[in-house]
Each structure stands twice: as C-alpha cells, then as structure tokens.
C-alpha cells in the first residue's frame, strides 16, 4: 500500500455518511482491459498458442495469478506462472507507455472528489509497477493511497485489498463507496462490506442488494455516492 498525498486529506468528508471512495483502475478509470487481453494474445502467440475470444470474460478483472494460470491450463503452454507473469507485465507496461486513455467521466469524478476533499483510494489487482505508471496519467494527487495486487496475500475477489484501504483511511467499510467494472472486483468490495457501484466494461454485471449498476462514470458524481451510503444506513 502506498500513500500519495498528505495525511491531512485522509479525513472523512465532513457532514456526510460517506467516509471514503475506492476506485478500481483497469476498465474503471482507464480504458485498459483491452490492453491486458491484447498483451495476453500477443504473448501466447509468441509461445505458439491462439487464445479463444471466449476466454476473455473468464480472465477479465482477476488477479494475475488466476488469469495467467487459467490461460496456461487452457492452452497447455510450456511456461511457468512466474515466467508468464513477467512477460505479461512487460508487454502491458510497453502498451501503457504509449498513453493511457481515461474512461468517460473519470477525470471529472476525480476532480470533484478532490475538490470536496473526499478521501479516495486506488485499489487494483494490477502489480505496483503497473499502478505507478498509470498513476502518472490519472494524477497521483487524486488519491490518498493506492493498493496493488502484489501487496496483499489475497487480492480480488477476496476482500483484503478493500479492507486494507479502509484501514489506511480510518474508514468503516460500510461507509465506503467502491466503483468497479468486473464481477471479481464487485465480489471483493461486497465481501469487505462496502457499497458498490458497478460500471461493467467487458462482461455484464447484474444489480444486487447494496449494489447499483450504471452504464458509465458519467452517471456518477459525489451526490450519487453520498445517496448510496445514506440509503443503506
């Protein structure tokens, strides 16, 4: 877990039941889910294997170990999980080095949260080396802290990353709003006891108790997030 702004900005949003906002990275704030799939396709092509497009929904949003492990098993590729992880991270880092497109509404939402001094954390299953590269595009000043997938013993769909973020900001999970784009991330946030806004990117996500599904971040603002917490308390 890495803190990126002064501790003074980790205080709760005054006058609101909402204590903090946690945001996923790939597919939620930045349009990079396709980058991961392209990297996987290219790496496996180099290994002599063609990936089935149907596998894309299986590997999206998960930790590297799960996604890479699945693809090794599905293709029978002669490579270890550790070796494949390095290749995928290298290929993905090369792609984001050419520029990272933000999702519609992402810049506006981050600016609004910052303007109102709402404690905000970036919580991703991506490794620290990738998060730090993307933060340069997102603006590290927008986040009180960030949690990477290789910094917790159990990443998404386990609740550990979101529980760590809540502890880091001194917030109660039930008073934290999480924005996620995959079922894996939604499961992690809900297991942590947070309220969830799902913005599906690749695979659909069904509405559920304590969960709201929207089409775009353009439908989400601070008032919306505050209402989500208030309605559930």
PDB file of C-alpha atoms in Angstrom:
ATOM      1  CA  UNK A   1       0.000   0.000   0.000  1.00  0.00           C
ATOM      2  CA  UNK A   2       1.390   3.376  -0.990  1.00  0.00           C
ATOM      3  CA  UNK A   3       0.263   6.791   0.265  1.00  0.00           C
ATOM      4  CA  UNK A   4       0.477   9.555  -2.327  1.00  0.00           C
ATOM      5  CA  UNK A   5      -0.969  12.684  -0.670  1.00  0.00           C
ATOM      6  CA  UNK A   6      -0.617  14.358   2.731  1.00  0.00           C
ATOM      7  CA  UNK A   7      -2.292  12.595   5.642  1.00  0.00           C
ATOM      8  CA  UNK A   8      -4.454  15.689   6.194  1.00  0.00           C
ATOM      9  CA  UNK A   9      -6.517  14.662   3.181  1.00  0.00           C
ATOM     10  CA  UNK A  10      -7.382  11.243   4.637  1.00  0.00           C
ATOM     11  CA  UNK A  11     -10.008  12.719   6.956  1.00  0.00           C
ATOM     12  CA  UNK A  12     -13.653  11.840   6.376  1.00  0.00           C
ATOM     13  CA  UNK A  13     -15.796  14.003   4.144  1.00  0.00           C
ATOM     14  CA  UNK A  14     -17.319  16.431   6.646  1.00  0.00           C
ATOM     15  CA  UNK A  15     -21.091  16.383   7.009  1.00  0.00           C
ATOM     16  CA  UNK A  16     -21.614  13.150   5.087  1.00  0.00           C
ATOM     17  CA  UNK A  17     -22.197   9.491   5.927  1.00  0.00           C
ATOM     18  CA  UNK A  18     -19.762   8.762   3.102  1.00  0.00           C
ATOM     19  CA  UNK A  19     -16.278   8.338   4.596  1.00  0.00           C
ATOM     20  CA  UNK A  20     -14.224   7.323   1.553  1.00  0.00           C
ATOM     21  CA  UNK A  21     -14.371   6.333  -2.109  1.00  0.00           C
ATOM     22  CA  UNK A  22     -12.354   3.428  -3.529  1.00  0.00           C
ATOM     23  CA  UNK A  23     -11.861   3.049  -7.262  1.00  0.00           C
ATOM     24  CA  UNK A  24     -10.629   0.143  -9.343  1.00  0.00           C
ATOM     25  CA  UNK A  25      -8.169   1.031 -12.104  1.00  0.00           C
ATOM     26  CA  UNK A  26      -8.270  -1.113 -15.289  1.00  0.00           C
ATOM     27  CA  UNK A  27     -11.598  -0.764 -17.072  1.00  0.00           C
ATOM     28  CA  UNK A  28     -12.982   1.567 -14.400  1.00  0.00           C
ATOM     29  CA  UNK A  29     -10.803   4.682 -14.525  1.00  0.00           C
ATOM     30  CA  UNK A  30      -8.630   3.819 -17.518  1.00  0.00           C
ATOM     31  CA  UNK A  31      -9.644   2.029 -20.697  1.00  0.00           C
ATOM     32  CA  UNK A  32      -7.031  -0.723 -20.394  1.00  0.00           C
ATOM     33  CA  UNK A  33      -8.931  -4.003 -20.067  1.00  0.00           C
ATOM     34  CA  UNK A  34      -8.421  -4.415 -23.812  1.00  0.00           C
ATOM     35  CA  UNK A  35      -4.712  -3.753 -23.320  1.00  0.00           C
ATOM     36  CA  UNK A  36      -4.453  -6.750 -20.977  1.00  0.00           C
ATOM     37  CA  UNK A  37      -6.241  -9.044 -23.428  1.00  0.00           C
ATOM     38  CA  UNK A  38      -4.095  -7.828 -26.327  1.00  0.00           C
ATOM     39  CA  UNK A  39      -0.965  -8.456 -24.241  1.00  0.00           C
ATOM     40  CA  UNK A  40      -2.162 -11.961 -23.414  1.00  0.00           C
ATOM     41  CA  UNK A  41      -2.971 -12.711 -27.057  1.00  0.00           C
ATOM     42  CA  UNK A  42       0.451 -11.467 -28.201  1.00  0.00           C
ATOM     43  CA  UNK A  43       2.434 -13.315 -25.542  1.00  0.00           C
ATOM     44  CA  UNK A  44       0.667 -16.602 -26.203  1.00  0.00           C
ATOM     45  CA  UNK A  45       1.055 -16.141 -29.950  1.00  0.00           C
ATOM     46  CA  UNK A  46       4.803 -15.873 -29.335  1.00  0.00           C
ATOM     47  CA  UNK A  47       4.518 -19.158 -27.420  1.00  0.00           C
ATOM     48  CA  UNK A  48       2.708 -20.774 -30.364  1.00  0.00           C
ATOM     49  CA  UNK A  49      -0.843 -20.681 -28.995  1.00  0.00           C
ATOM     50  CA  UNK A  50      -4.012 -18.895 -30.096  1.00  0.00           C
ATOM     51  CA  UNK A  51      -6.377 -17.684 -27.392  1.00  0.00           C
ATOM     52  CA  UNK A  52     -10.104 -18.268 -27.683  1.00  0.00           C
ATOM     53  CA  UNK A  53     -12.058 -14.993 -27.515  1.00  0.00           C
ATOM     54  CA  UNK A  54     -14.497 -16.703 -25.110  1.00  0.00           C
ATOM     55  CA  UNK A  55     -11.706 -16.867 -22.504  1.00  0.00           C
ATOM     56  CA  UNK A  56     -11.639 -13.088 -22.302  1.00  0.00           C
ATOM     57  CA  UNK A  57     -14.663 -12.964 -19.991  1.00  0.00           C
ATOM     58  CA  UNK A  58     -13.037 -15.587 -17.761  1.00  0.00           C
ATOM     59  CA  UNK A  59      -9.751 -13.748 -17.195  1.00  0.00           C
ATOM     60  CA  UNK A  60     -11.029 -10.158 -17.020  1.00  0.00           C
ATOM     61  CA  UNK A  61     -10.693  -8.396 -13.689  1.00  0.00           C
ATOM     62  CA  UNK A  62      -8.913 -11.168 -11.855  1.00  0.00           C
ATOM     63  CA  UNK A  63      -5.513 -11.318 -10.207  1.00  0.00           C
ATOM     64  CA  UNK A  64      -2.581 -12.062 -12.484  1.00  0.00           C
ATOM     65  CA  UNK A  65      -2.047 -15.485 -10.906  1.00  0.00           C
ATOM     66  CA  UNK A  66      -5.605 -16.579 -11.671  1.00  0.00           C
ATOM     67  CA  UNK A  67      -5.753 -15.180 -15.201  1.00  0.00           C
ATOM     68  CA  UNK A  68      -2.311 -16.403 -16.220  1.00  0.00           C
ATOM     69  CA  UNK A  69      -2.847 -19.772 -14.567  1.00  0.00           C
ATOM     70  CA  UNK A  70      -6.113 -20.254 -16.414  1.00  0.00           C
ATOM     71  CA  UNK A  71      -4.537 -19.461 -19.777  1.00  0.00           C
ATOM     72  CA  UNK A  72      -1.626 -21.833 -19.164  1.00  0.00           C
ATOM     73  CA  UNK A  73      -4.050 -24.624 -18.323  1.00  0.00           C
ATOM     74  CA  UNK A  74      -6.356 -23.800 -21.254  1.00  0.00           C
ATOM     75  CA  UNK A  75      -3.567 -23.723 -23.847  1.00  0.00           C
ATOM     76  CA  UNK A  76      -1.126 -26.230 -22.375  1.00  0.00           C
ATOM     77  CA  UNK A  77       1.659 -23.713 -22.930  1.00  0.00           C
ATOM     78  CA  UNK A  78       5.103 -24.813 -21.756  1.00  0.00           C
ATOM     79  CA  UNK A  79       5.774 -21.908 -19.384  1.00  0.00           C
ATOM     80  CA  UNK A  80       5.686 -21.380 -15.638  1.00  0.00           C
ATOM     81  CA  UNK A  81       3.321 -18.990 -13.935  1.00  0.00           C
ATOM     82  CA  UNK A  82       6.240 -16.842 -12.746  1.00  0.00           C
ATOM     83  CA  UNK A  83       7.706 -16.625 -16.256  1.00  0.00           C
ATOM     84  CA  UNK A  84       4.358 -15.766 -17.826  1.00  0.00           C
ATOM     85  CA  UNK A  85       3.642 -13.076 -15.221  1.00  0.00           C
ATOM     86  CA  UNK A  86       6.867 -11.285 -16.135  1.00  0.00           C
ATOM     87  CA  UNK A  87       6.102 -11.469 -19.876  1.00  0.00           C
ATOM     88  CA  UNK A  88       2.555 -10.161 -19.447  1.00  0.00           C
ATOM     89  CA  UNK A  89       3.585  -7.280 -17.198  1.00  0.00           C
ATOM     90  CA  UNK A  90       6.375  -6.331 -19.620  1.00  0.00           C
ATOM     91  CA  UNK A  91       4.031  -6.377 -22.607  1.00  0.00           C
ATOM     92  CA  UNK A  92       1.329  -4.432 -20.779  1.00  0.00           C
ATOM     93  CA  UNK A  93       3.796  -1.855 -19.488  1.00  0.00           C
ATOM     94  CA  UNK A  94       5.017  -1.333 -23.034  1.00  0.00           C
ATOM     95  CA  UNK A  95       1.446  -0.637 -24.160  1.00  0.00           C
ATOM     96  CA  UNK A  96       0.611   1.843 -21.405  1.00  0.00           C
ATOM     97  CA  UNK A  97       3.894   3.600 -22.085  1.00  0.00           C
ATOM     98  CA  UNK A  98       2.313   4.817 -25.325  1.00  0.00           C
ATOM     99  CA  UNK A  99      -0.519   6.521 -23.430  1.00  0.00           C
ATOM    100  CA  UNK A 100      -3.432   5.557 -21.207  1.00  0.00           C
ATOM    101  CA  UNK A 101      -6.944   6.631 -22.254  1.00  0.00           C
ATOM    102  CA  UNK A 102      -9.249   7.579 -19.364  1.00  0.00           C
ATOM    103  CA  UNK A 103     -12.788   6.256 -19.220  1.00  0.00           C
ATOM    104  CA  UNK A 104     -15.547   8.807 -19.926  1.00  0.00           C
ATOM    105  CA  UNK A 105     -16.321  10.756 -16.756  1.00  0.00           C
ATOM    106  CA  UNK A 106     -13.179   9.619 -14.887  1.00  0.00           C
ATOM    107  CA  UNK A 107     -11.324  12.941 -14.906  1.00  0.00           C
ATOM    108  CA  UNK A 108     -14.432  14.882 -13.877  1.00  0.00           C
ATOM    109  CA  UNK A 109     -15.241  12.486 -10.999  1.00  0.00           C
ATOM    110  CA  UNK A 110     -11.685  12.507  -9.637  1.00  0.00           C
ATOM    111  CA  UNK A 111     -11.612  16.307  -9.777  1.00  0.00           C
ATOM    112  CA  UNK A 112     -14.925  16.545  -7.925  1.00  0.00           C
ATOM    113  CA  UNK A 113     -13.808  14.158  -5.167  1.00  0.00           C
ATOM    114  CA  UNK A 114     -10.576  16.108  -4.764  1.00  0.00           C
ATOM    115  CA  UNK A 115     -12.375  19.460  -4.700  1.00  0.00           C
ATOM    116  CA  UNK A 116     -14.576  18.244  -1.829  1.00  0.00           C
ATOM    117  CA  UNK A 117     -11.622  16.576  -0.059  1.00  0.00           C
ATOM    118  CA  UNK A 118     -13.253  13.148  -0.089  1.00  0.00           C
ATOM    119  CA  UNK A 119     -10.636  10.530   0.928  1.00  0.00           C
ATOM    120  CA  UNK A 120     -10.044   8.436  -2.174  1.00  0.00           C
ATOM    121  CA  UNK A 121      -8.006   5.280  -2.808  1.00  0.00           C
ATOM    122  CA  UNK A 122      -6.991   3.430  -5.948  1.00  0.00           C
ATOM    123  CA  UNK A 123      -7.475  -0.319  -5.374  1.00  0.00           C
ATOM    124  CA  UNK A 124      -6.277  -2.598  -8.173  1.00  0.00           C
ATOM    125  CA  UNK A 125      -5.328  -6.214  -8.804  1.00  0.00           C
ATOM    126  CA  UNK A 126      -2.520  -4.930 -11.034  1.00  0.00           C
ATOM    127  CA  UNK A 127       1.033  -5.014  -9.701  1.00  0.00           C
ATOM    128  CA  UNK A 128       2.680  -1.942  -8.142  1.00  0.00           C
ATOM    129  CA  UNK A 129       4.957  -1.368 -11.142  1.00  0.00           C
ATOM    130  CA  UNK A 130       1.871  -1.048 -13.370  1.00  0.00           C
ATOM    131  CA  UNK A 131      -0.130   1.100 -10.952  1.00  0.00           C
ATOM    132  CA  UNK A 132       2.686   3.608 -10.586  1.00  0.00           C
ATOM    133  CA  UNK A 133       2.892   4.003 -14.381  1.00  0.00           C
ATOM    134  CA  UNK A 134      -0.863   4.555 -14.696  1.00  0.00           C
ATOM    135  CA  UNK A 135      -0.942   6.971 -11.749  1.00  0.00           C
ATOM    136  CA  UNK A 136       1.159   9.334 -13.827  1.00  0.00           C
ATOM    137  CA  UNK A 137      -1.812   9.634 -16.217  1.00  0.00           C
ATOM    138  CA  UNK A 138      -4.529   9.665 -13.546  1.00  0.00           C
ATOM    139  CA  UNK A 139      -2.739  12.180 -11.323  1.00  0.00           C
ATOM    140  CA  UNK A 140      -1.359  10.754  -8.068  1.00  0.00           C
ATOM    141  CA  UNK A 141      -2.608  13.837  -6.212  1.00  0.00           C
ATOM    142  CA  UNK A 142      -6.152  12.484  -6.554  1.00  0.00           C
ATOM    143  CA  UNK A 143      -5.502   9.519  -4.248  1.00  0.00           C
ATOM    144  CA  UNK A 144      -4.724   9.395  -0.538  1.00  0.00           C
ATOM    145  CA  UNK A 145      -3.347   5.897  -1.043  1.00  0.00           C
ATOM    146  CA  UNK A 146      -3.172   3.056  -3.533  1.00  0.00           C
ATOM    147  CA  UNK A 147      -3.276  -0.719  -3.048  1.00  0.00           C
ATOM    148  CA  UNK A 148      -1.672  -3.085  -5.579  1.00  0.00           C
ATOM    149  CA  UNK A 149      -2.446  -6.737  -6.175  1.00  0.00           C
ATOM    150  CA  UNK A 150       1.082  -7.828  -5.291  1.00  0.00           C
ATOM    151  CA  UNK A 151       0.924  -6.038  -1.926  1.00  0.00           C
ATOM    152  CA  UNK A 152      -1.731  -8.263  -0.359  1.00  0.00           C
ATOM    153  CA  UNK A 153      -1.613 -12.001   0.309  1.00  0.00           C
ATOM    154  CA  UNK A 154      -5.081 -12.390  -1.219  1.00  0.00           C
ATOM    155  CA  UNK A 155      -6.239  -9.978  -3.889  1.00  0.00           C
ATOM    156  CA  UNK A 156      -9.650  -9.685  -5.584  1.00  0.00           C
ATOM    157  CA  UNK A 157     -12.141 -11.425  -5.374  1.00  0.00           C
ATOM    158  CA  UNK A 158     -11.096 -11.608  -1.708  1.00  0.00           C
ATOM    159  CA  UNK A 159     -11.967  -8.579   0.456  1.00  0.00           C
ATOM    160  CA  UNK A 160      -8.381  -7.972   1.640  1.00  0.00           C
ATOM    161  CA  UNK A 161      -7.496  -5.049  -0.705  1.00  0.00           C
ATOM    162  CA  UNK A 162     -10.585  -3.071   0.264  1.00  0.00           C
ATOM    163  CA  UNK A 163     -10.229  -3.824   3.956  1.00  0.00           C
ATOM    164  CA  UNK A 164      -6.622  -2.621   3.756  1.00  0.00           C
ATOM    165  CA  UNK A 165      -7.708   0.582   2.025  1.00  0.00           C
ATOM    166  CA  UNK A 166     -10.394   1.205   4.647  1.00  0.00           C
ATOM    167  CA  UNK A 167      -7.890   0.735   7.476  1.00  0.00           C
ATOM    168  CA  UNK A 168      -5.434   3.017   5.736  1.00  0.00           C
ATOM    169  CA  UNK A 169      -8.009   5.810   5.583  1.00  0.00           C
ATOM    170  CA  UNK A 170      -9.501   5.113   9.004  1.00  0.00           C
ATOM    171  CA  UNK A 171     -12.900   4.433   7.447  1.00  0.00           C
ATOM    172  CA  UNK A 172     -15.682   1.944   8.133  1.00  0.00           C
ATOM    173  CA  UNK A 173     -16.184  -0.322   5.078  1.00  0.00           C
ATOM    174  CA  UNK A 174     -19.971   0.084   5.254  1.00  0.00           C
ATOM    175  CA  UNK A 175     -19.494   3.829   4.816  1.00  0.00           C
ATOM    176  CA  UNK A 176     -17.199   3.473   1.828  1.00  0.00           C
ATOM    177  CA  UNK A 177     -18.326   3.515  -1.801  1.00  0.00           C
ATOM    178  CA  UNK A 178     -16.483   1.328  -4.305  1.00  0.00           C
ATOM    179  CA  UNK A 179     -16.561   1.723  -8.077  1.00  0.00           C
ATOM    180  CA  UNK A 180     -15.725  -1.455 -10.029  1.00  0.00           C
ATOM    181  CA  UNK A 181     -16.112  -2.753 -13.577  1.00  0.00           C
ATOM    182  CA  UNK A 182     -15.891  -6.547 -13.126  1.00  0.00           C
ATOM    183  CA  UNK A 183     -17.714  -9.237 -11.169  1.00  0.00           C
ATOM    184  CA  UNK A 184     -14.423 -10.143  -9.484  1.00  0.00           C
ATOM    185  CA  UNK A 185     -13.945  -6.625  -8.172  1.00  0.00           C
ATOM    186  CA  UNK A 186     -17.579  -6.325  -7.133  1.00  0.00           C
ATOM    187  CA  UNK A 187     -17.282  -9.575  -5.177  1.00  0.00           C
ATOM    188  CA  UNK A 188     -14.204  -8.251  -3.357  1.00  0.00           C
ATOM    189  CA  UNK A 189     -15.852  -4.970  -2.418  1.00  0.00           C
ATOM    190  CA  UNK A 190     -19.054  -6.610  -1.259  1.00  0.00           C
ATOM    191  CA  UNK A 191     -17.142  -9.186   0.789  1.00  0.00           C
ATOM    192  CA  UNK A 192     -15.428  -6.268   2.522  1.00  0.00           C
ATOM    193  CA  UNK A 193     -18.824  -4.790   3.385  1.00  0.00           C
ATOM    194  CA  UNK A 194     -18.605  -1.765   1.085  1.00  0.00           C
ATOM    195  CA  UNK A 195     -21.357  -0.261  -1.059  1.00  0.00           C
ATOM    196  CA  UNK A 196     -20.733  -0.845  -4.737  1.00  0.00           C
ATOM    197  CA  UNK A 197     -21.300   0.999  -7.984  1.00  0.00           C
ATOM    198  CA  UNK A 198     -20.702  -1.373 -10.891  1.00  0.00           C
ATOM    199  CA  UNK A 199     -19.762   0.074 -14.278  1.00  0.00           C
ATOM    200  CA  UNK A 200     -19.435  -3.070 -16.452  1.00  0.00           C
ATOM    201  CA  UNK A 201     -16.649  -2.895 -19.042  1.00  0.00           C
ATOM    202  CA  UNK A 202     -16.286  -6.308 -20.723  1.00  0.00           C
ATOM    203  CA  UNK A 203     -18.786  -8.679 -19.093  1.00  0.00           C
ATOM    204  CA  UNK A 204     -22.256  -7.745 -17.756  1.00  0.00           C
ATOM    205  CA  UNK A 205     -22.911  -7.385 -14.025  1.00  0.00           C
ATOM    206  CA  UNK A 206     -26.375  -7.876 -12.550  1.00  0.00           C
ATOM    207  CA  UNK A 207     -27.841  -5.469  -9.969  1.00  0.00           C
ATOM    208  CA  UNK A 208     -27.927  -6.764  -6.398  1.00  0.00           C
ATOM    209  CA  UNK A 209     -28.531  -5.846  -2.770  1.00  0.00           C
ATOM    210  CA  UNK A 210     -26.305  -2.899  -1.881  1.00  0.00           C
ATOM    211  CA  UNK A 211     -25.094  -2.682  -5.479  1.00  0.00           C
ATOM    212  CA  UNK A 212     -26.042  -0.211  -8.205  1.00  0.00           C
ATOM    213  CA  UNK A 213     -25.218  -0.804 -11.863  1.00  0.00           C
ATOM    214  CA  UNK A 214     -24.664   2.151 -14.191  1.00  0.00           C
ATOM    215  CA  UNK A 215     -23.579   2.416 -17.802  1.00  0.00           C
ATOM    216  CA  UNK A 216     -20.780   4.954 -17.379  1.00  0.00           C
ATOM    217  CA  UNK A 217     -18.886   7.021 -14.834  1.00  0.00           C
ATOM    218  CA  UNK A 218     -20.669   9.961 -16.413  1.00  0.00           C
ATOM    219  CA  UNK A 219     -23.689   8.867 -14.368  1.00  0.00           C
ATOM    220  CA  UNK A 220     -21.722   9.021 -11.105  1.00  0.00           C
ATOM    221  CA  UNK A 221     -20.994  12.116  -9.020  1.00  0.00           C
ATOM    222  CA  UNK A 222     -20.420  12.866  -5.341  1.00  0.00           C
ATOM    223  CA  UNK A 223     -24.113  13.391  -4.666  1.00  0.00           C
ATOM    224  CA  UNK A 224     -24.862   9.973  -6.174  1.00  0.00           C
ATOM    225  CA  UNK A 225     -22.242   8.289  -3.978  1.00  0.00           C
ATOM    226  CA  UNK A 226     -23.457  10.022  -0.827  1.00  0.00           C
ATOM    227  CA  UNK A 227     -27.007   8.909  -1.561  1.00  0.00           C
ATOM    228  CA  UNK A 228     -25.838   5.320  -1.989  1.00  0.00           C
ATOM    229  CA  UNK A 229     -24.352   5.282   1.515  1.00  0.00           C
ATOM    230  CA  UNK A 230     -27.249   7.157   3.139  1.00  0.00           C
ATOM    231  CA  UNK A 231     -29.836   4.821   1.602  1.00  0.00           C
ATOM    232  CA  UNK A 232     -28.134   1.757   3.068  1.00  0.00           C
ATOM    233  CA  UNK A 233     -27.771   3.109   6.634  1.00  0.00           C
TER     234      UNK A 233
END
